C-alpha positions as semicolon CSV with decimal commas, in nm:
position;residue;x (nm);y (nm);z (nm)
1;X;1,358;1,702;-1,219
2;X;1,147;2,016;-1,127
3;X;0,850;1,909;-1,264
4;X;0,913;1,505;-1,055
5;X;0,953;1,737;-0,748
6;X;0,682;1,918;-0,794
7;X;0,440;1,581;-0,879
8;X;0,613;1,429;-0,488
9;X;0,473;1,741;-0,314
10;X;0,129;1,714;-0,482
11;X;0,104;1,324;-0,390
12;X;0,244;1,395;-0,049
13;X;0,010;1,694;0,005
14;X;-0,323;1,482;-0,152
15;X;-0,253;1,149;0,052
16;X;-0,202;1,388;0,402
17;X;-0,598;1,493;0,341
18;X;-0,686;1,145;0,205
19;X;-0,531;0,998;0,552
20;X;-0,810;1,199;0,739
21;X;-1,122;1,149;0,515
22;X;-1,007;0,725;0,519
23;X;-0,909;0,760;0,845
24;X;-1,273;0,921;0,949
25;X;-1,454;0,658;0,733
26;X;-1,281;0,367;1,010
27;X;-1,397;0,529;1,276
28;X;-1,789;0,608;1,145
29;X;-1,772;0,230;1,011
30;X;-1,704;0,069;1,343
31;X;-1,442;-0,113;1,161
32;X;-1,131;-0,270;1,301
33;X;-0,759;-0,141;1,255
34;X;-0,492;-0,221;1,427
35;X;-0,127;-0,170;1,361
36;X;0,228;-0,337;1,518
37;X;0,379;-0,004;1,324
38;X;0,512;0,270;1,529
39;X;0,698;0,588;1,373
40;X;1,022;0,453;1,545
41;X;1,045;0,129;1,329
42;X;1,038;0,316;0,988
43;X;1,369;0,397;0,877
44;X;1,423;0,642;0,604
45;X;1,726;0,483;0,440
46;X;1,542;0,210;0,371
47;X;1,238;0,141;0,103
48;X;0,956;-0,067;0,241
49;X;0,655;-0,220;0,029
50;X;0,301;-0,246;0,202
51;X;0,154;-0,614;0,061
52;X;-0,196;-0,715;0,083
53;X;-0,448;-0,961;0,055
54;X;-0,686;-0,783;-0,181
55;X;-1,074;-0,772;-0,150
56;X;-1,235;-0,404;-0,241
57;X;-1,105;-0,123;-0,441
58;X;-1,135;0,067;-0,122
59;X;-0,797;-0,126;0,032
60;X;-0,546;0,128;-0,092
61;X;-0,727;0,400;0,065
62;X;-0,833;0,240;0,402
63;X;-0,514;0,041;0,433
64;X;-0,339;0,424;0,395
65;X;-0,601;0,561;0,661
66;X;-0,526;0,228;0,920
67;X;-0,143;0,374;0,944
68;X;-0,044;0,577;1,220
69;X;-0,012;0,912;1,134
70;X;0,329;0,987;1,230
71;X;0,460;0,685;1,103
72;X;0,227;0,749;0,769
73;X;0,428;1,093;0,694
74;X;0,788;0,915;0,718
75;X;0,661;0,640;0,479
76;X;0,539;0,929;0,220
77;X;0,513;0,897;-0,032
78;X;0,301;0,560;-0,162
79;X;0,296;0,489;-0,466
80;X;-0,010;0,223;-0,545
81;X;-0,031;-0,016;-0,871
82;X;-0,356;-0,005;-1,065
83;X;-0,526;-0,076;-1,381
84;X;-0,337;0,034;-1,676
85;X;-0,664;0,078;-1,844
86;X;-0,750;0,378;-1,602
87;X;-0,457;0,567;-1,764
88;X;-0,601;0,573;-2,111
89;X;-0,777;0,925;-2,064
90;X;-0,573;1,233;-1,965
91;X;-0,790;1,398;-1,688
92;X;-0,790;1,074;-1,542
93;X;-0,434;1,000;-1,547
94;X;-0,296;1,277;-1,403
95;X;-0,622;1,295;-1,142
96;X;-0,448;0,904;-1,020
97;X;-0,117;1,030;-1,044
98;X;-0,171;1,278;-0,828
99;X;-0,245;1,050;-0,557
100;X;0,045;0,815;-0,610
101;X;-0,123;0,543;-0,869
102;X;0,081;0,415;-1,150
103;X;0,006;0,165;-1,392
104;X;0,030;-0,179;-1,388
105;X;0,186;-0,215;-1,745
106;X;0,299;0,005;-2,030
107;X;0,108;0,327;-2,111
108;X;0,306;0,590;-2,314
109;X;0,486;0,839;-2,095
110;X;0,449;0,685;-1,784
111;X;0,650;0,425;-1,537
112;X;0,463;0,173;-1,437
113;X;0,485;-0,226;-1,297
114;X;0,780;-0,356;-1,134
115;X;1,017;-0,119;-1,309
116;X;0,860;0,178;-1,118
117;X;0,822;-0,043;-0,784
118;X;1,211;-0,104;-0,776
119;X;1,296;0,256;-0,827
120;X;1,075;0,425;-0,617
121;X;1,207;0,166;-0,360
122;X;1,590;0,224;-0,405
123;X;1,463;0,582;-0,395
124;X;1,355;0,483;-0,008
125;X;1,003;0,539;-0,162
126;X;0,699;0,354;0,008
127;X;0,499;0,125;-0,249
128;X;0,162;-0,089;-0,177
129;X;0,102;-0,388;-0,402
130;X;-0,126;-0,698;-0,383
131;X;0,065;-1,007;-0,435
132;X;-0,240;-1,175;-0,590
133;X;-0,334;-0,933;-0,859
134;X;-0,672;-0,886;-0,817
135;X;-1,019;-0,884;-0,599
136;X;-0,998;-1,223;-0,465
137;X;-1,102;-1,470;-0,155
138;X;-0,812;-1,656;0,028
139;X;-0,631;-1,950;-0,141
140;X;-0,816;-1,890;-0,473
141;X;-0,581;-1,680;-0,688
142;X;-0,175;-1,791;-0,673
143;X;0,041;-1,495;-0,583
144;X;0,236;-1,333;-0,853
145;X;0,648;-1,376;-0,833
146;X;0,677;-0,925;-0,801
147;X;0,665;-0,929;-0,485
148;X;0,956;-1,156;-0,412
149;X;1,170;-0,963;-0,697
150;X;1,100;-0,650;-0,444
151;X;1,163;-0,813;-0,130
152;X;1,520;-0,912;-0,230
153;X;1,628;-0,565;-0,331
154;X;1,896;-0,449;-0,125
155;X;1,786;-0,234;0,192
156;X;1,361;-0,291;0,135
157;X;1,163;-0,412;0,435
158;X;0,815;-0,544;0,386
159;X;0,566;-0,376;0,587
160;X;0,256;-0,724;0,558
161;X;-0,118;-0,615;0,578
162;X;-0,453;-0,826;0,630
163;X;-0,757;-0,729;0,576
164;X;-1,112;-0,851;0,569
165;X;-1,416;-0,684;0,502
166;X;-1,770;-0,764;0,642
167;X;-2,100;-0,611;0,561
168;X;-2,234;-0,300;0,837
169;X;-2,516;-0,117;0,952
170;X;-2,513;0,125;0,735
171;X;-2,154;0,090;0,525
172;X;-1,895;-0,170;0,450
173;X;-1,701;-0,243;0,813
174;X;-1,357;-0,392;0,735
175;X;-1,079;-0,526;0,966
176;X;-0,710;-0,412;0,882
177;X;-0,414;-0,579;1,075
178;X;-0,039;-0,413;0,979
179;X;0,242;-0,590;1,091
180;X;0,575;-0,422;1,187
181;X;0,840;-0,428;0,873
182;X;1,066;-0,760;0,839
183;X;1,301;-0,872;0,628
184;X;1,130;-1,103;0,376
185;X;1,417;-1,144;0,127
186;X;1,443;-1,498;-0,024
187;X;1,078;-1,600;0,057
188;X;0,866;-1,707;-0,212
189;X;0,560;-1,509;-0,342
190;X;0,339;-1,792;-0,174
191;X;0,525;-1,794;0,226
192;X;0,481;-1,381;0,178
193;X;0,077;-1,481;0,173
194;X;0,149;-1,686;0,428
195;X;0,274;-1,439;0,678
196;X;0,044;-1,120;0,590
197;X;-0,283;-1,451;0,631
198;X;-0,120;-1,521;0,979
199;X;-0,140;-1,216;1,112
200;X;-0,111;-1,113;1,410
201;X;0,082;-1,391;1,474
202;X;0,421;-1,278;1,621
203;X;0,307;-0,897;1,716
204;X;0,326;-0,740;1,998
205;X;0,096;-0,539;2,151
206;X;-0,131;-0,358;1,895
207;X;-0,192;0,057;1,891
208;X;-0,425;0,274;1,699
């Protein structure tokens, strides 16, 4: 139990300084982030799960940098899927750990997949997946059913994202919408795509 503490307050401590380098990298970009999320609609007896369309392996860290800060700290920590395969090596396991990756399938020793996703959430945890599963454009890859097994668990709120990225003067410019959290239990993995590709539809008026 110790040792779990002590891994929360290294992931909480290592996405804090990761908010500011991502959050810098927006602003230099000239990209485009807006959010519906304000501290006041985060909860913290409730889990909520940040889903995605998915086109970079920069997403988890710019979608993390697009959040308010206030309302960043009471969703901390986020956990983020990735490749099991980065797990193989030790370094480079505990390196990803330490910023709140887990794997997306078995790997001795460690949680990973769904399984981790529904216990961090009961645990009123924050996690970020990608409903399609990988780097992909819009309509081409069928979402996957997790992320209707975590929007029916009891007292989770889904927290959509969209984001698009678009080639800049100097470095990648990308535009991130967040929605505010809803209640997305008994949609299908498909109408979940649907609402975070519809954004902003429904918002109210956007903040920084």
């Amino acid at each position: 139990h110790l040792l779990v503490c002590i891994m929360r307050l290294i992931v909480r401590i290592n996405q804090t300084w990761l908010w500011f380098a991502f959050r810098l990298y927006l602003l230099l970009s000239g990209s485009d982030y807006k959010t519906y999320l304000i501290k006041k609609d985060i909860v913290k007896s409730r889990g909520y799960f940040l889903a995605s369309n998915h086109q970079s392996k920069l997403d988890p860290f710019v979608i993390g940098g697009a959040l308010p800060f206030l309302a960043r700290i009471k969703l901390s920590p986020v956990w983020f899927i990735a490749y099991r395969e980065l797990f193989t090596y030790g370094i480079a396991s505990f390196f990803l750990r330490s910023f709140g990756a887990f794997p997306t399938k078995p790997i001795k020793g460690l949680s990973y997949g769904l399984e981790f996703s529904e216990t961090a959430l009961r645990n009123q945890d924050t996690v970020c997946i990608f409903p399609e599963g990988k780097r992909t454009v819009r309509g081409a890859t069928e979402p996957r059913h997790g992320v209707s097994v975590l929007a029916n668990i009891d007292n989770v709120r889904l927290i959509p994202v969209n984001i698009e990225w678009q080639n800049g003067a100097l470095v990648k410019k990308v535009s991130i919408i967040i929605g505010k959290p809803l209640n997305a239990a008994g949609k299908t993995p498909q109408k979940i795509m649907d609402i975070i590709y519809k954004l902003p539809e429904g918002g109210k008026k956007a903040v920084q």
